[in-house]
Each structure stands twice: as C-alpha cells, then as structure tokens.
Amino acid sequence: MTAELVRGQNHPLSQVRLEIRVSAGTPLVAGATLGDEHGRIHGVEWVAHPGAPALPGLEVSRQVAADHHLAVDLAAMPEVVHRVNVLLALPDGAGGPARFGAVAAPFVAVTGLDGTEVASYTVTGLDVESAVVALELYRRQGAWKVRAVGQGYAGGLAELLTDQGLPEARQLAAGIDEAVAQGLARSVQAPSPRMADGDRARQPAARGPEHGGTALQGATGPVSPQPVPQHGVQDPYGPQEPGAPGQSGPQPAYPGDAASTGPSADRPFPAPAEPTTVAPPSAPTTPSAVSSAAPNDPAAVTSPYDDPSAAAGPINYSHPRRQNAAPPPLPPTAPPAPPGQPARPVAGDATGWSMDERLYNQVWGMFEDLARTTAAYRSAVDFADARRDKELDQVLSDPRSRIGGQGDAAREAARAKHAQLVDQAGQALDRDLVQLTAEAEVVEPALPPAYAGWDSSVWHDYRVPMEMPMALRIGDLHLPEAPRLRIPMLVRLPLERGLWIDGGQAGSFDGSFADAHELRHLAMETAVALAARLLAVHPAGEFTVHVIDPAGSAAQPLAPLAQTGVLASPPAVGAAGVANVLGRLTQRVDLVQMAVRGGAADSLPPGFDTSQQLLVVNDFPHGFDDRAVTQLRYLADEGPSVGVHLMMVADREDASGYGPLLDPLWRSLLRLTPLPDDHLADPWVGHAWTYEPSLVPPGGQMLRNVLTQVAAARRTWHE
C-alpha cells in the first residue's frame, strides 16, 4: 500500500533497488546528493546532476524535463554514504518560471522496479524558492527509510548546495546551468502555443478505443472538441486513468509502459527514459488519479509480467480535451476495418481548423507515438535483463544450486523467461510499428508542399501560396528500431530559432567523412534546399533571403537561388559585403524593436519591407571581424522576435579561436547536419534520433522550376 507522506514524515523501504519519479507542470532540473552520517557533501563528486548523471548506485536525468526518473540502488551505495537527497530546481535563464510558487506543486514518488509505488509526496508550501530538497533516503541502524523534506531555497542550487556543506557550491551550480543549456540546445522543440483558441487534438473519429497508447503532448498538444471516455487515454492537463500508457505519474514497468525503465545487464542503471519537453503541459499529473487504480487496472498488478494483459497494445491516436469553441468539421473517415482489425489510418485525422493544421498535429502525434512505443520496448527489455540477472544471482548465491541439475534447470528457466519477455515486448513493438507505418504511407502523399519531401509529386503541381503555412519540413527523423519509418521533422513558422548547418567533421554520422571540402559543399546544398523551401512556402513578397559568402566559395550550390533571381541581392563577398549586410539587418532589428516598444508599429517609414528576412551565412567566421561577430550574435538573439532569422553554414572548430564567446550563439541555433547524424532528442522521452536533411533529388529541374515561379510572383508583386 502506498504511503502518502506529508512534510517530515518517514517510511521504511523494503527494497534496495528503487526508482524515484518526479512529475511537475514545468521543466525542471532533477539531481541528487550523497551525504555522510551528518548530511555533509564531501565534494562535487558526491553530486549527481545533468552534467554528471551517474554515481555509484545512483543515476539521474540528463536533461531538463517536466517528468524525471531517477534510478537508485541502495545496496551499491558506499559505506560512508548515509543520506541521498533528491533535489529539484527551476533552470536558470531558460525563460521559464523563476520560483516554485508560480507553478503547480511537484509530485515525487518512490517505486520499485516493477512500478509498485512505495511512498509519494507532493511538495507544497513553496513560494519564492527556486530549488528544493524534495526527499531524503537515509540509513538508520542498517535499514533505509525515506523522509519527505520539502526544504526550499530562494537562492537556488547554489544556496542549497552551500547549506549541505559543499565549498564549491557556486561553481557547481554554474556548471549545472551550463549542462542544462547544452541539453536544451540539442532537444527538438515541441510545438509552441500560437492561437487564442487553444491547442489542437488528434481526432478520435477514425480510431476506436481498442488502440491503447498516447498522442501528441506538448505546449500545443492536441485538443479534441469534447471528452471521449476511453480507457488508457492520457490527458496531461488533468486527471489520468491509472496505468494509462505514457502517463507521467507512477505506473508499472510493463512492456507497454513508455515511462518505465529498469536496470540492464551491461549497465546497472541505464539513463532513464524521461521526457525532455521544452514546452510542457500546463498542469502536472494528478496524484489522486494515479493512486486510485481499479482492481482490473494494470496499475494494480503487483508484477506486470504475471498479467498477460499488461503487454503493450496498439497505439491509441486519440487525446481528448475540452474546448469551448465550436468543433471543426471532421476529416473524411476510412472504410470500416474488418472485425478484429485495427482501424484503417486516415490522412488528417487530427483536430484542426484546416487540413494543414490537422496534418501538422497528426505528424507530431506520429512522432510522439513512435518515441513512446520505442521507449516501452527498451524499458521492457531492460526490465527483462534485470529480472534474468537477479534470478541468476540468486542461483549463484546458493552453493547447493551452483552445480548439478538443479542449478542448470534454474539458469535455463531464467533464460527462457527472459526470452519470453523480450519476445513479448518485440511483438508489441512490431504491432505498433505496423500501424504507424500504415499511417505514414497514407499521410506522406497527402502532405502539402511545406510538409512534403522534395521527392513528392506535389511539387510538380506547385503554385505560389496565398498564405503562410503553419510549419516547415526541415528533414526526417528515425530510430534504430524502425530505420525505414521516417517521421517528417516539422518546425513552426515563423521560425523561433535560427538554424546551424554543421559543415565540420562532427556533422557526419560517425565522424569519418574524410573529404572536408565535399562535406562543406553538402552543408551548403542543405542550406540552399532549406532556403528554397522557405521561399516556396511563403506568399510572394513575404519572405526575403540574403546571403553572405565572404570568399565566394559557395557559388555552385548557390546557383539555383542566384540565377533564378529570388535573392534580395547578389551574395555578399569580402569584408565590406559582410559589414554592409549585417549593418542593414541590425538597423532593421533596432528600428522594428523601437516601433513596437513605442506602440508605433504602424508608423514605419514608407516603403519599409515588412517581409520575413533570412540571412544565410556561409563559411563563418572567415571574413568576420569582432564587430561583425557581435552583430551576428545580436541578430541571433534579437532577430527572430522581429522577423529576422539566421541560417549559418559553419564548422564550430573554425571559430574555436573565439573561445567561449560564441558558445551562446551555437546554443541558440538548432544544429542540423548534411549527413545522417543521431544528435537530436525528442521532447518526450529523450531518444537520440537520427536526422537526415531534406535534399533536392539530383539531376532534375524541379527546384529551378519552383524558384522560377517564386521569382515571377515576386516581380508581379513589386510592380
């Protein structure tokens, strides 16, 4: 039975291998400190945090997230360790809330490896504090207990660590902030809120309640017009059904559980699968909804592997939410599926006020579904590995069963059970992949130009659009478990973040691409494909592209843009050209900012170009002096808010002479690569996804035909 703790209350722990789950309504940092019998920290090596997540018997999350899973093995703790403090902190400088009093109270639960909840605590009573010691695991007379602490610190992590006796507290707190910033820089940004009428949801019309899984969750996580009572459907904005797949509160670690993790054979405690959501839901998991499991609910199963029904089922694409506005019309429904078969996928089966919005929500839902079903599979395999190792350890610990027929039979039974559990998880993953693949085969041909790949037939019938789309496809994403299932990587428009096309050796999948010149050429071709797509999906006169090519080395890849006349001016070369373009764009940012702040946005000079501006910079930092570098950083920081965007083609090593001066610049840009590379993380589970750029098929005239139409429309618009 779960012990619901209040501040200061303690509870005995009967298990040594535990998982600590944190659910919050905003992204936060989760860490832990090891203390001696007096609670003192002996050094920075006694603190687990995103920059150093693993200590003996302890592993914490590597990134900021609204949900965390911390793995603890009390039996592996050094003898000098008597206390383990679980820390939560709001990230400094991430643009989010600065005090816990402005967010919902975090919920912390201690569970066994099978998901059984041992104790829970809701950290209430915080106000100006930005860091808190939530729980303390402590050793007393050889036995371990958990205590609800809830001690907050207005001075953040620095004050918290200082209070625990760490001399290097401020330096370590700064290092944690740096690790957090680096983690945010590599995370694919979840959709951000744009519209006053709220979020959107994936449409449940074409899919029945037999699909048990999760749908898009994030700041613009989808919203359905009316609640649809289905078992196993998660609503991250309100109470959840116990055991719902993908829910962030306590739940069992069965093969269909996307949030559970367990120890593996080769690593005692793997990196927990936690969401790395940049823009999370606005409310945390409701503890009461998690603890009130029905008798037949998976959350009530003591051991998930004792109940065959706990296996992962097909994915549920619905995600009910309430909405005050009138519901939009439903998309066309597919023909009914044969009895006992999953519903046939339909393109645009997500809620939205246009087909583009429905497809956008559907693609993001597929992205999350694949992330979570893969997390469920990996978690189940880790749990099976841990169970096999535990059973083998038990056999070896008994001298009577080490040799002979009894020991051999026990070892064979452990291996057979392991194979059964892994096969069960694989079958569940395969079912979900079949359904997701079928959906992708229907959705991909229906995508509009802004979302479609360059090899799509939609480009052959291209016409200059009359309005800006919701989002833009900048590449494809896939996971090792499903290399043929590609998820379009869509980012919202207008761009909220600049792009960095990495032309260095780190930009190749294994770092072995030897020809540096060819790699830079591919990087520039990637930039040209993205710039051409941005021009093609905007109405005439609403998007302008500038190019800086100081040495003129990108003339060949830039030819489609330069020769069709879609650039605002010829590519700028030399130091004078760099200074001229940067000076004009910097003045533009200053002017628009002053007009907006002064409430005179409608009083810009006559003839002022109000279109979105994109600056493509090749071969940085060649041709840039200190003033130009400062202007570039200014454009990266201040430009997106006033419609000036940056796309850099650069090798970071070339700019190493500037030292840490340019670190904020690199972190502010979304890094893309000209070759497949697994450097991006999803905002839900934190998988490393392989990114592949969306390039124009070689040898055709399609790109030039599209850009010729764009140029003609621009000339007509200016006349």
XYZ file of C-alpha atoms in Angstrom:
719
model
C 0.000 0.000 0.000
C 1.327 3.436 -0.924
C 2.334 5.763 1.902
C 1.293 9.325 1.065
C 3.786 11.360 3.061
C 3.498 14.832 4.499
C 6.439 17.075 5.256
C 8.708 15.499 7.868
C 7.096 12.058 7.750
C 9.220 8.980 7.069
C 8.530 5.476 5.793
C 10.647 2.297 5.768
C 11.997 0.964 2.486
C 11.786 -2.777 1.961
C 13.618 -2.736 -1.382
C 17.106 -1.584 -2.269
C 16.583 -1.092 -6.000
C 14.206 1.809 -6.441
C 13.034 4.382 -8.937
C 12.151 7.933 -7.952
C 9.641 9.516 -10.299
C 9.079 13.242 -10.474
C 6.073 14.855 -12.151
C 5.845 18.623 -12.487
C 3.943 21.131 -14.548
C 7.066 22.824 -15.852
C 10.545 21.715 -16.949
C 12.925 21.457 -14.035
C 16.310 20.034 -13.098
C 16.400 16.824 -11.061
C 19.539 15.798 -9.188
C 20.715 14.105 -6.016
C 23.458 14.477 -3.431
C 25.189 11.855 -1.314
C 25.858 12.735 2.297
C 27.649 11.205 5.266
C 26.037 10.471 8.626
C 25.907 14.219 9.310
C 24.409 15.022 5.914
C 27.560 16.732 4.631
C 28.676 16.503 0.991
C 32.381 15.661 0.720
C 32.903 17.116 -2.762
C 31.450 17.778 -6.190
C 31.883 14.078 -6.989
C 29.107 13.401 -4.446
C 26.531 15.293 -6.525
C 24.610 13.704 -9.433
C 23.289 16.268 -11.911
C 22.697 16.615 -15.693
C 26.393 17.232 -16.317
C 27.482 14.183 -14.266
C 24.379 11.995 -14.054
C 25.862 8.730 -12.721
C 27.315 7.937 -9.291
C 27.730 4.544 -7.591
C 24.190 3.315 -7.003
C 22.579 6.436 -8.429
C 21.652 7.863 -11.833
C 19.640 10.998 -12.562
C 18.151 12.599 -15.648
C 20.460 14.215 -18.160
C 18.125 16.979 -19.303
C 15.541 19.443 -18.093
C 12.058 17.917 -18.225
C 8.647 18.066 -16.601
C 8.955 14.371 -15.725
C 12.008 12.557 -14.394
C 13.003 9.020 -13.426
C 15.926 8.635 -11.017
C 17.412 5.148 -10.551
C 18.689 4.229 -7.083
C 20.480 1.080 -5.879
C 20.923 1.423 -2.131
C 22.948 -1.803 -1.950
C 25.564 -0.237 -4.226
C 25.992 2.877 -2.078
C 29.438 3.284 -0.495
C 29.573 2.545 3.222
C 30.310 6.195 4.020
C 27.048 7.307 2.385
C 24.161 7.555 4.841
C 21.879 10.012 3.043
C 20.639 10.535 -0.501
C 18.876 13.853 -1.049
C 16.654 14.309 -4.117
C 16.914 17.859 -5.455
C 14.591 19.762 -7.770
C 15.412 23.156 -9.255
C 13.962 25.505 -11.822
C 16.513 26.046 -14.623
C 18.215 29.417 -14.542
C 17.990 31.511 -17.698
C 15.712 29.094 -19.593
C 12.885 31.599 -19.909
C 10.553 29.680 -17.607
C 9.197 30.381 -14.118
C 11.746 31.636 -11.601
C 10.023 30.403 -8.417
C 8.081 27.325 -7.384
C 5.224 29.476 -6.121
C 4.337 30.243 -9.751
C 3.975 26.592 -10.811
C 1.992 23.570 -9.705
C 3.385 21.596 -6.772
C 5.811 18.851 -7.911
C 4.800 15.265 -7.180
C 7.509 12.772 -6.179
C 7.024 9.011 -5.847
C 9.342 6.196 -4.756
C 8.592 2.970 -6.621
C 10.025 -0.497 -7.006
C 11.436 -1.685 -10.301
C 8.107 -3.321 -11.091
C 6.328 0.021 -10.773
C 4.821 -0.668 -7.356
C 4.587 2.640 -5.536
C 6.152 2.625 -2.067
C 5.741 6.239 -0.970
C 4.749 9.556 -2.515
C 4.981 13.201 -1.572
C 3.508 16.365 -3.075
C 5.931 19.236 -2.435
C 3.633 22.032 -1.291
C 4.132 25.295 0.569
C 6.796 26.756 -1.726
C 6.769 30.398 -2.831
C 9.919 32.325 -3.775
C 12.135 29.237 -3.679
C 13.757 28.091 -6.919
C 15.390 24.922 -5.550
C 14.116 22.345 -3.077
C 15.228 19.168 -1.330
C 12.156 17.048 -2.027
C 13.010 13.681 -0.463
C 15.735 12.167 1.656
C 16.673 8.499 1.669
C 18.636 7.815 4.848
C 20.273 4.860 6.561
C 19.401 4.220 10.202
C 20.757 1.190 12.067
C 21.432 -0.645 8.835
C 17.954 -0.057 7.359
C 16.944 2.537 4.782
C 13.992 4.889 5.088
C 12.524 7.732 3.044
C 11.579 11.108 4.517
C 9.536 13.910 2.943
C 11.664 17.062 3.330
C 10.300 19.904 1.166
C 13.041 22.361 2.199
C 13.192 25.188 -0.331
C 15.907 27.736 -1.109
C 15.310 31.149 -2.635
C 18.958 31.317 -3.676
C 18.632 28.304 -5.949
C 21.041 25.424 -6.257
C 23.997 27.490 -5.064
C 22.318 28.176 -1.715
C 21.050 24.591 -1.430
C 24.485 23.056 -2.023
C 26.125 25.576 0.295
C 23.684 24.588 3.037
C 24.790 20.980 2.628
C 28.412 21.921 3.233
C 29.818 21.942 -0.303
C 32.609 24.549 -0.592
C 32.415 24.641 -4.411
C 28.641 25.178 -4.382
C 28.520 28.245 -6.630
C 30.940 26.815 -9.192
C 28.991 23.560 -9.341
C 25.662 25.404 -9.670
C 27.095 27.334 -12.621
C 28.305 24.072 -14.159
C 24.844 22.559 -13.809
C 23.315 25.590 -15.543
C 25.800 25.127 -18.392
C 24.923 21.416 -18.731
C 21.231 22.280 -18.751
C 21.738 24.878 -21.506
C 23.613 22.349 -23.639
C 20.832 19.805 -23.155
C 18.190 22.289 -24.250
C 20.233 23.173 -27.348
C 20.064 19.601 -28.685
C 16.404 18.999 -27.936
C 13.826 19.141 -30.730
C 11.416 21.833 -29.661
C 7.838 20.762 -29.041
C 5.105 22.810 -30.726
C 4.553 26.144 -29.029
C 1.214 27.862 -28.473
C 0.165 30.207 -31.263
C -3.570 30.655 -31.266
C -6.017 32.163 -28.846
C -8.468 29.340 -29.288
C -6.084 26.897 -27.605
C -4.494 23.664 -28.592
C -5.441 21.006 -31.064
C -6.006 17.303 -30.679
C -5.718 14.265 -32.815
C -9.146 13.221 -33.951
C -10.595 10.071 -32.351
C -13.218 9.673 -35.062
C -11.379 7.202 -37.251
C -9.850 5.213 -34.416
C -11.600 3.221 -31.771
C -10.876 2.715 -28.088
C -9.188 -0.572 -28.876
C -5.916 1.291 -29.589
C -4.239 1.781 -26.263
C -1.444 4.356 -26.389
C -0.725 8.073 -26.378
C -0.963 11.017 -28.730
C 0.735 14.356 -29.139
C 1.646 16.041 -25.894
C 3.307 19.400 -25.581
C 2.555 23.056 -25.374
C 0.348 22.699 -28.363
C -0.592 19.166 -27.513
C -3.745 18.388 -29.398
C -7.184 19.055 -28.041
C -10.325 17.285 -29.072
C -13.590 19.201 -29.131
C -15.285 17.088 -26.478
C -14.121 14.499 -23.956
C -14.201 10.954 -25.237
C -14.194 8.452 -22.356
C -11.738 5.788 -23.439
C -9.688 3.546 -21.234
C -5.954 4.078 -21.447
C -6.100 7.609 -22.857
C -3.862 10.193 -21.240
C -4.813 13.785 -20.628
C -1.684 15.580 -19.438
C -3.748 18.613 -18.451
C -5.966 16.836 -15.976
C -6.643 13.593 -14.078
C -5.458 10.481 -15.827
C -6.662 6.948 -15.774
C -4.320 4.834 -13.694
C -1.834 2.966 -15.771
C -2.545 4.942 -18.930
C 0.297 4.439 -21.377
C 2.681 7.347 -21.361
C 1.300 8.937 -18.171
C 3.870 10.755 -16.147
C 2.767 9.614 -12.709
C 3.598 6.261 -11.061
C 2.744 3.237 -13.141
C 4.042 -0.295 -13.689
C 7.066 -1.100 -15.810
C 5.366 -3.425 -18.225
C 6.244 -3.750 -21.884
C 3.682 -1.177 -22.930
C 4.789 1.396 -20.385
C 6.547 4.227 -22.173
C 7.708 5.888 -18.997
C 9.257 2.977 -17.121
C 12.885 1.994 -17.010
C 14.819 -0.749 -15.344
C 18.410 -1.877 -14.909
C 20.089 -3.679 -17.757
C 22.652 -6.427 -17.844
C 25.575 -4.353 -19.038
C 24.758 -1.223 -17.056
C 23.282 -1.424 -13.545
C 21.030 1.564 -14.074
C 20.542 2.913 -17.586
C 19.738 6.513 -18.367
C 16.043 6.773 -17.538
C 13.672 7.456 -20.368
C 12.258 10.808 -19.386
C 10.570 13.486 -21.427
C 12.810 16.342 -22.410
C 9.949 18.554 -23.135
C 10.962 22.132 -23.819
C 7.402 23.428 -23.561
C 5.500 21.047 -21.257
C 1.828 20.733 -20.382
C 0.460 23.371 -18.057
C -0.534 21.042 -15.234
C 1.163 18.059 -13.569
C -0.080 14.569 -13.137
C -2.810 14.425 -10.521
C -1.573 12.096 -7.755
C -5.070 11.105 -6.705
C -5.870 9.940 -10.206
C -2.762 7.778 -10.202
C -3.280 6.138 -6.827
C -6.915 5.185 -7.305
C -6.295 2.179 -9.555
C -9.208 -0.060 -10.246
C -8.808 -3.763 -9.364
C -8.514 -4.766 -13.012
C -6.241 -1.862 -13.977
C -2.604 -2.617 -14.855
C -1.515 -0.208 -12.110
C -2.950 -2.620 -9.551
C -0.909 -5.584 -10.809
C 1.872 -6.396 -8.368
C 4.128 -7.837 -11.061
C 3.268 -6.747 -14.586
C 4.697 -9.904 -16.056
C 2.246 -12.014 -14.063
C -0.620 -10.490 -16.036
C -0.643 -11.163 -19.786
C -2.976 -8.221 -20.318
C -0.211 -5.864 -19.227
C 1.546 -6.196 -22.571
C 1.613 -3.192 -24.830
C -1.320 -2.880 -27.164
C -1.710 -0.949 -30.388
C -1.286 2.795 -30.248
C -4.211 4.995 -29.319
C -4.231 8.091 -31.510
C -6.980 9.962 -29.637
C -6.241 12.546 -26.994
C -9.451 14.043 -25.553
C -9.508 17.589 -24.230
C -12.256 20.087 -23.547
C -12.674 23.130 -25.739
C -15.168 25.981 -25.536
C -15.165 26.860 -29.226
C -17.327 25.039 -31.709
C -15.641 21.889 -33.004
C -14.244 21.937 -36.543
C -15.628 19.559 -39.151
C -14.305 16.027 -39.061
C -11.974 14.740 -41.783
C -13.131 12.024 -44.145
C -13.292 8.657 -42.459
C -11.739 5.498 -43.827
C -13.826 2.467 -44.767
C -14.565 0.351 -41.698
C -11.892 -2.166 -40.854
C -12.647 -5.886 -40.794
C -13.777 -7.221 -37.409
C -10.873 -7.623 -35.022
C -8.520 -5.492 -37.125
C -7.199 -2.016 -36.219
C -8.972 0.926 -37.784
C -7.507 1.949 -41.134
C -5.433 5.130 -40.985
C -6.730 8.363 -42.493
C -4.686 11.398 -43.510
C -5.771 14.421 -41.471
C -7.474 12.582 -38.607
C -6.333 15.184 -36.068
C -8.410 18.108 -34.914
C -7.660 21.404 -36.616
C -9.297 24.350 -38.340
C -7.665 23.468 -41.643
C -6.285 20.363 -43.306
C -2.747 21.726 -42.895
C -3.267 22.021 -39.155
C -4.732 18.522 -38.946
C -1.797 17.056 -40.826
C 0.634 19.029 -38.681
C -0.910 17.636 -35.487
C -1.038 14.164 -36.990
C 2.668 14.173 -37.876
C 3.612 15.359 -34.403
C 1.354 12.676 -32.963
C 3.157 10.025 -35.024
C 6.450 11.442 -33.773
C 5.378 11.047 -30.150
C 3.764 7.653 -30.709
C 6.987 6.249 -32.162
C 9.040 7.780 -29.336
C 6.841 6.292 -26.628
C 6.325 2.846 -28.124
C 10.102 2.552 -28.597
C 10.629 3.671 -25.004
C 8.190 0.975 -23.908
C 10.129 -1.667 -25.828
C 13.501 -0.564 -24.489
C 12.134 -0.371 -20.959
C 10.675 -3.865 -21.192
C 13.961 -5.296 -22.476
C 15.855 -3.566 -19.653
C 13.413 -4.989 -17.132
C 13.747 -8.475 -18.628
C 17.533 -8.194 -18.445
C 17.364 -7.118 -14.807
C 14.982 -9.932 -13.908
C 17.208 -12.530 -15.584
C 20.319 -11.192 -13.832
C 18.555 -11.196 -10.472
C 17.390 -14.784 -10.890
C 20.853 -15.910 -11.988
C 22.395 -14.116 -8.993
C 20.026 -15.965 -6.692
C 21.069 -19.277 -8.221
C 24.755 -18.483 -7.846
C 24.365 -17.212 -4.290
C 23.243 -20.660 -3.086
C 26.217 -23.070 -3.026
C 23.838 -26.022 -3.263
C 22.489 -24.923 -6.633
C 25.671 -23.746 -8.329
C 26.355 -27.127 -9.851
C 24.234 -30.056 -10.773
C 20.898 -30.437 -12.434
C 19.024 -28.074 -10.106
C 21.282 -25.113 -10.943
C 21.228 -25.841 -14.663
C 17.437 -26.020 -14.628
C 17.164 -22.705 -12.749
C 19.520 -20.981 -15.174
C 17.667 -22.356 -18.165
C 14.327 -21.229 -16.702
C 15.689 -17.700 -16.152
C 16.936 -17.503 -19.721
C 13.697 -18.892 -21.118
C 11.666 -16.338 -19.151
C 13.953 -13.584 -20.391
C 13.500 -14.691 -23.996
C 9.724 -14.839 -23.488
C 9.569 -11.302 -22.079
C 11.804 -9.869 -24.801
C 9.743 -11.620 -27.465
C 6.542 -10.288 -25.898
C 7.935 -6.743 -25.968
C 9.100 -7.213 -29.562
C 5.664 -8.379 -30.665
C 4.068 -5.313 -29.065
C 6.604 -3.046 -30.778
C 6.025 -4.756 -34.130
C 2.253 -4.258 -33.839
C 2.692 -0.570 -33.192
C 5.255 -0.181 -35.984
C 2.941 -1.866 -38.477
C 0.175 0.570 -37.603
C 2.470 3.600 -37.647
C 3.958 2.524 -40.972
C 0.480 2.172 -42.452
C -0.370 5.654 -41.217
C 2.846 7.097 -42.645
C 2.079 5.553 -46.041
C -1.264 7.359 -46.043
C -0.092 10.668 -44.595
C 3.068 11.238 -46.662
C 1.317 11.539 -50.077
C -1.270 13.904 -48.579
C 1.239 16.420 -47.215
C 1.238 19.937 -48.704
C 4.469 21.394 -50.131
C 5.546 22.895 -46.802
C 5.433 19.445 -45.159
C 6.305 17.230 -48.145
C 9.709 15.926 -49.146
C 11.373 17.249 -52.286
C 10.661 13.908 -53.970
C 6.900 14.327 -53.535
C 4.729 14.712 -56.611
C 3.058 17.744 -55.006
C 5.998 19.873 -56.178
C 5.255 19.123 -59.841
C 1.945 20.982 -59.468
C 3.444 23.766 -57.350
C 1.774 27.170 -57.222
C 2.910 30.134 -55.129
C 0.722 30.045 -51.971
C -1.565 32.827 -50.826
C -0.846 32.437 -47.103
C 1.978 31.273 -44.858
C 1.746 27.647 -43.659
C 1.834 26.575 -40.036
C 5.150 24.756 -40.264
C 8.043 23.718 -42.470
C 9.701 20.358 -43.051
C 13.441 20.587 -42.452
C 14.307 16.887 -42.634
C 13.374 13.403 -41.476
C 13.864 11.558 -38.183
C 14.103 7.856 -37.438
C 15.137 5.420 -34.695
C 17.307 2.271 -34.881
C 14.308 0.059 -34.064
C 12.479 1.323 -37.172
C 15.034 2.682 -39.687
C 12.548 2.603 -42.590
C 9.861 4.559 -40.727
C 10.709 8.213 -41.302
C 8.943 10.965 -39.369
C 8.889 14.418 -41.034
C 10.618 16.944 -38.808
C 8.299 19.940 -38.787
C 9.121 23.289 -37.167
C 6.629 26.090 -36.668
C 6.648 29.239 -38.752
C 7.769 31.901 -38.377
C 10.992 30.378 -37.123
C 11.566 30.879 -33.423
C 15.151 29.689 -33.582
C 17.948 30.045 -36.091
C 19.478 27.089 -37.932
C 23.070 25.927 -37.957
C 24.153 23.553 -40.739
C 27.252 21.876 -39.326
C 29.883 21.644 -42.053
C 32.553 20.101 -39.806
C 33.658 16.515 -39.307
C 31.291 16.302 -36.335
C 28.489 16.703 -38.840
C 28.909 13.190 -40.228
C 27.242 10.175 -38.628
C 30.449 8.584 -37.355
C 32.861 11.484 -37.833
C 34.688 9.546 -40.545
C 33.725 11.640 -43.584
C 37.217 12.462 -44.792
C 36.692 15.000 -47.568
C 36.244 18.291 -45.710
C 35.620 20.240 -48.919
C 32.835 17.869 -50.028
C 31.276 17.993 -46.566
C 31.142 21.797 -46.665
C 29.636 21.590 -50.152
C 26.909 19.230 -48.871
C 26.260 21.560 -45.946
C 25.712 24.477 -48.325
C 23.419 22.375 -50.530
C 21.374 21.590 -47.410
C 21.140 25.296 -46.608
C 20.075 26.114 -50.175
C 17.364 23.435 -50.074
C 16.017 24.881 -46.811
C 16.156 28.474 -48.052
C 14.407 27.476 -51.290
C 11.693 25.696 -49.333
C 11.150 28.761 -47.141
C 10.809 30.953 -50.220
C 8.443 28.492 -51.896
C 6.001 28.145 -48.985
C 5.590 31.877 -48.310
C 3.338 34.160 -50.350
C 5.020 36.444 -52.853
C 6.797 39.340 -51.184
C 6.532 37.932 -47.654
C 9.951 36.292 -47.393
C 13.348 37.702 -48.366
C 16.688 35.883 -48.425
C 20.128 37.485 -48.025
C 23.374 35.549 -48.460
C 26.847 36.235 -47.072
C 29.602 34.255 -48.807
C 32.805 36.099 -47.878
C 35.186 34.066 -50.035
C 32.729 33.286 -52.830
C 33.297 29.566 -52.249
C 29.596 28.619 -52.442
C 28.902 29.880 -55.981
C 27.995 26.437 -57.298
C 25.468 25.368 -54.613
C 24.029 28.914 -54.560
C 23.414 28.879 -58.316
C 19.694 27.893 -58.122
C 18.996 30.870 -55.834
C 21.230 33.384 -57.610
C 20.351 32.504 -61.197
C 16.574 32.458 -60.710
C 16.581 35.914 -59.111
C 14.929 35.036 -55.799
C 17.654 36.633 -53.656
C 17.255 40.190 -52.408
C 20.713 40.981 -53.821
C 23.724 39.029 -55.077
C 25.621 37.107 -52.370
C 27.781 39.493 -50.347
C 31.515 38.811 -50.609
C 34.523 40.236 -48.828
C 34.689 42.098 -45.549
C 32.854 45.123 -46.988
C 29.952 42.993 -48.178
C 29.705 41.286 -44.784
C 29.652 44.636 -42.971
C 27.033 46.070 -45.355
C 24.522 43.219 -44.966
C 24.972 42.880 -41.207
C 24.677 46.643 -40.747
C 21.399 46.845 -42.699
C 19.808 43.918 -40.860
C 20.970 45.165 -37.468
C 19.446 48.591 -38.166
C 16.238 46.865 -39.252
C 16.018 44.966 -35.952
C 16.656 48.172 -33.973
C 14.018 50.117 -35.927
C 11.296 47.492 -35.603
C 12.018 46.987 -31.900
C 11.745 50.724 -31.227
C 8.492 50.928 -33.193
C 6.972 48.004 -31.318
C 8.081 49.195 -27.886
C 6.833 52.679 -28.622
C 3.445 51.433 -29.766
C 4.065 52.756 -33.278
C 4.327 49.549 -35.246
C 2.132 51.064 -37.959
C 4.395 54.107 -38.341
C 7.392 52.508 -40.014
C 8.965 54.504 -42.876
C 7.184 54.415 -46.264
C 8.384 51.575 -48.438
C 9.716 49.639 -45.457
C 9.999 45.947 -46.348
C 7.804 44.156 -43.811
C 8.574 40.659 -45.076
C 10.333 38.000 -43.041
C 14.112 38.153 -43.555
C 16.517 35.196 -43.691
C 20.277 35.663 -43.581
C 22.307 32.702 -44.882
C 25.927 32.866 -43.726
C 28.489 30.598 -45.371
C 31.956 29.714 -44.117
C 31.754 31.545 -40.787
C 33.943 33.080 -39.271
C 36.025 33.808 -42.407
C 35.573 37.461 -43.360
C 34.134 38.421 -39.928
C 35.859 40.875 -37.639
C 34.942 41.381 -33.987
C 32.234 43.920 -34.831
C 30.672 41.580 -37.378
C 30.692 38.713 -34.869
C 28.942 40.911 -32.306
C 26.306 41.917 -34.867
C 25.753 38.281 -35.788
C 25.164 37.333 -32.162
C 22.747 40.248 -31.864
C 20.767 39.048 -34.874
C 20.630 35.509 -33.475
C 19.305 36.739 -30.117
C 17.004 39.600 -31.103
C 16.177 38.940 -34.750
C 13.527 36.169 -34.542
C 11.173 38.311 -32.462
C 11.030 40.932 -35.258
C 11.171 38.647 -38.272
C 14.928 38.408 -38.942
C 16.218 34.834 -38.976
C 19.674 33.328 -39.202
C 20.949 30.244 -41.026
C 24.649 29.539 -40.581
C 26.781 27.073 -42.518
C 29.851 26.666 -40.372
C 32.306 24.349 -38.668
C 32.473 25.165 -34.997
C 36.147 24.224 -34.899
C 36.907 27.047 -37.328
C 35.558 29.513 -34.756
C 37.390 27.945 -31.799
C 39.674 30.976 -31.626
C 36.832 32.991 -30.140
C 36.676 30.594 -27.179
C 33.540 30.643 -25.039
C 32.447 33.976 -26.556
C 30.444 32.161 -29.232
C 29.011 29.385 -27.029
C 25.686 31.261 -26.585
C 25.471 31.633 -30.382
C 25.827 27.905 -31.053
C 23.351 27.039 -28.308
C 20.772 29.464 -29.677
C 20.743 27.721 -33.067
C 19.199 24.388 -33.971
C 22.044 22.218 -35.232
C 21.373 20.269 -38.425
C 23.766 18.114 -40.408
C 24.267 17.481 -44.133
C 24.681 13.744 -43.464
C 22.662 11.411 -41.215
C 23.528 12.032 -37.579
C 21.876 10.967 -34.306
C 22.310 14.239 -32.399
C 18.688 15.315 -31.854
C 16.465 14.352 -28.928
C 12.688 14.231 -28.862
C 10.862 16.401 -26.288
C 9.020 13.499 -24.588
C 11.368 10.613 -23.892
C 14.773 11.896 -24.933
C 15.712 9.263 -27.520
C 18.639 10.042 -29.790
C 17.014 10.351 -33.229
C 18.908 10.120 -36.493
C 18.337 13.262 -38.534
C 18.561 13.294 -42.336
C 18.243 16.542 -44.303
C 15.556 17.042 -46.924
C 17.585 17.439 -50.125
C 16.520 18.026 -53.708
C 16.897 14.901 -55.881
C 19.900 15.406 -58.163
C 19.656 15.776 -61.904
C 16.189 17.304 -62.175
C 14.868 20.764 -62.947
C 12.161 20.724 -60.294
C 13.922 23.124 -57.900
C 14.650 25.653 -60.637
C 11.049 25.432 -61.857
C 9.749 26.136 -58.355
C 12.131 29.049 -57.810
C 11.333 30.475 -61.240
C 7.665 30.647 -60.236
C 8.646 32.297 -56.934
C 10.752 34.899 -58.743
C 7.965 35.655 -61.226
C 5.447 36.083 -58.405
C 7.863 38.416 -56.586
C 8.253 40.609 -59.678
C 4.497 40.775 -60.138
C 4.002 41.674 -56.500
C 6.553 44.516 -56.673
C 5.006 46.019 -59.813
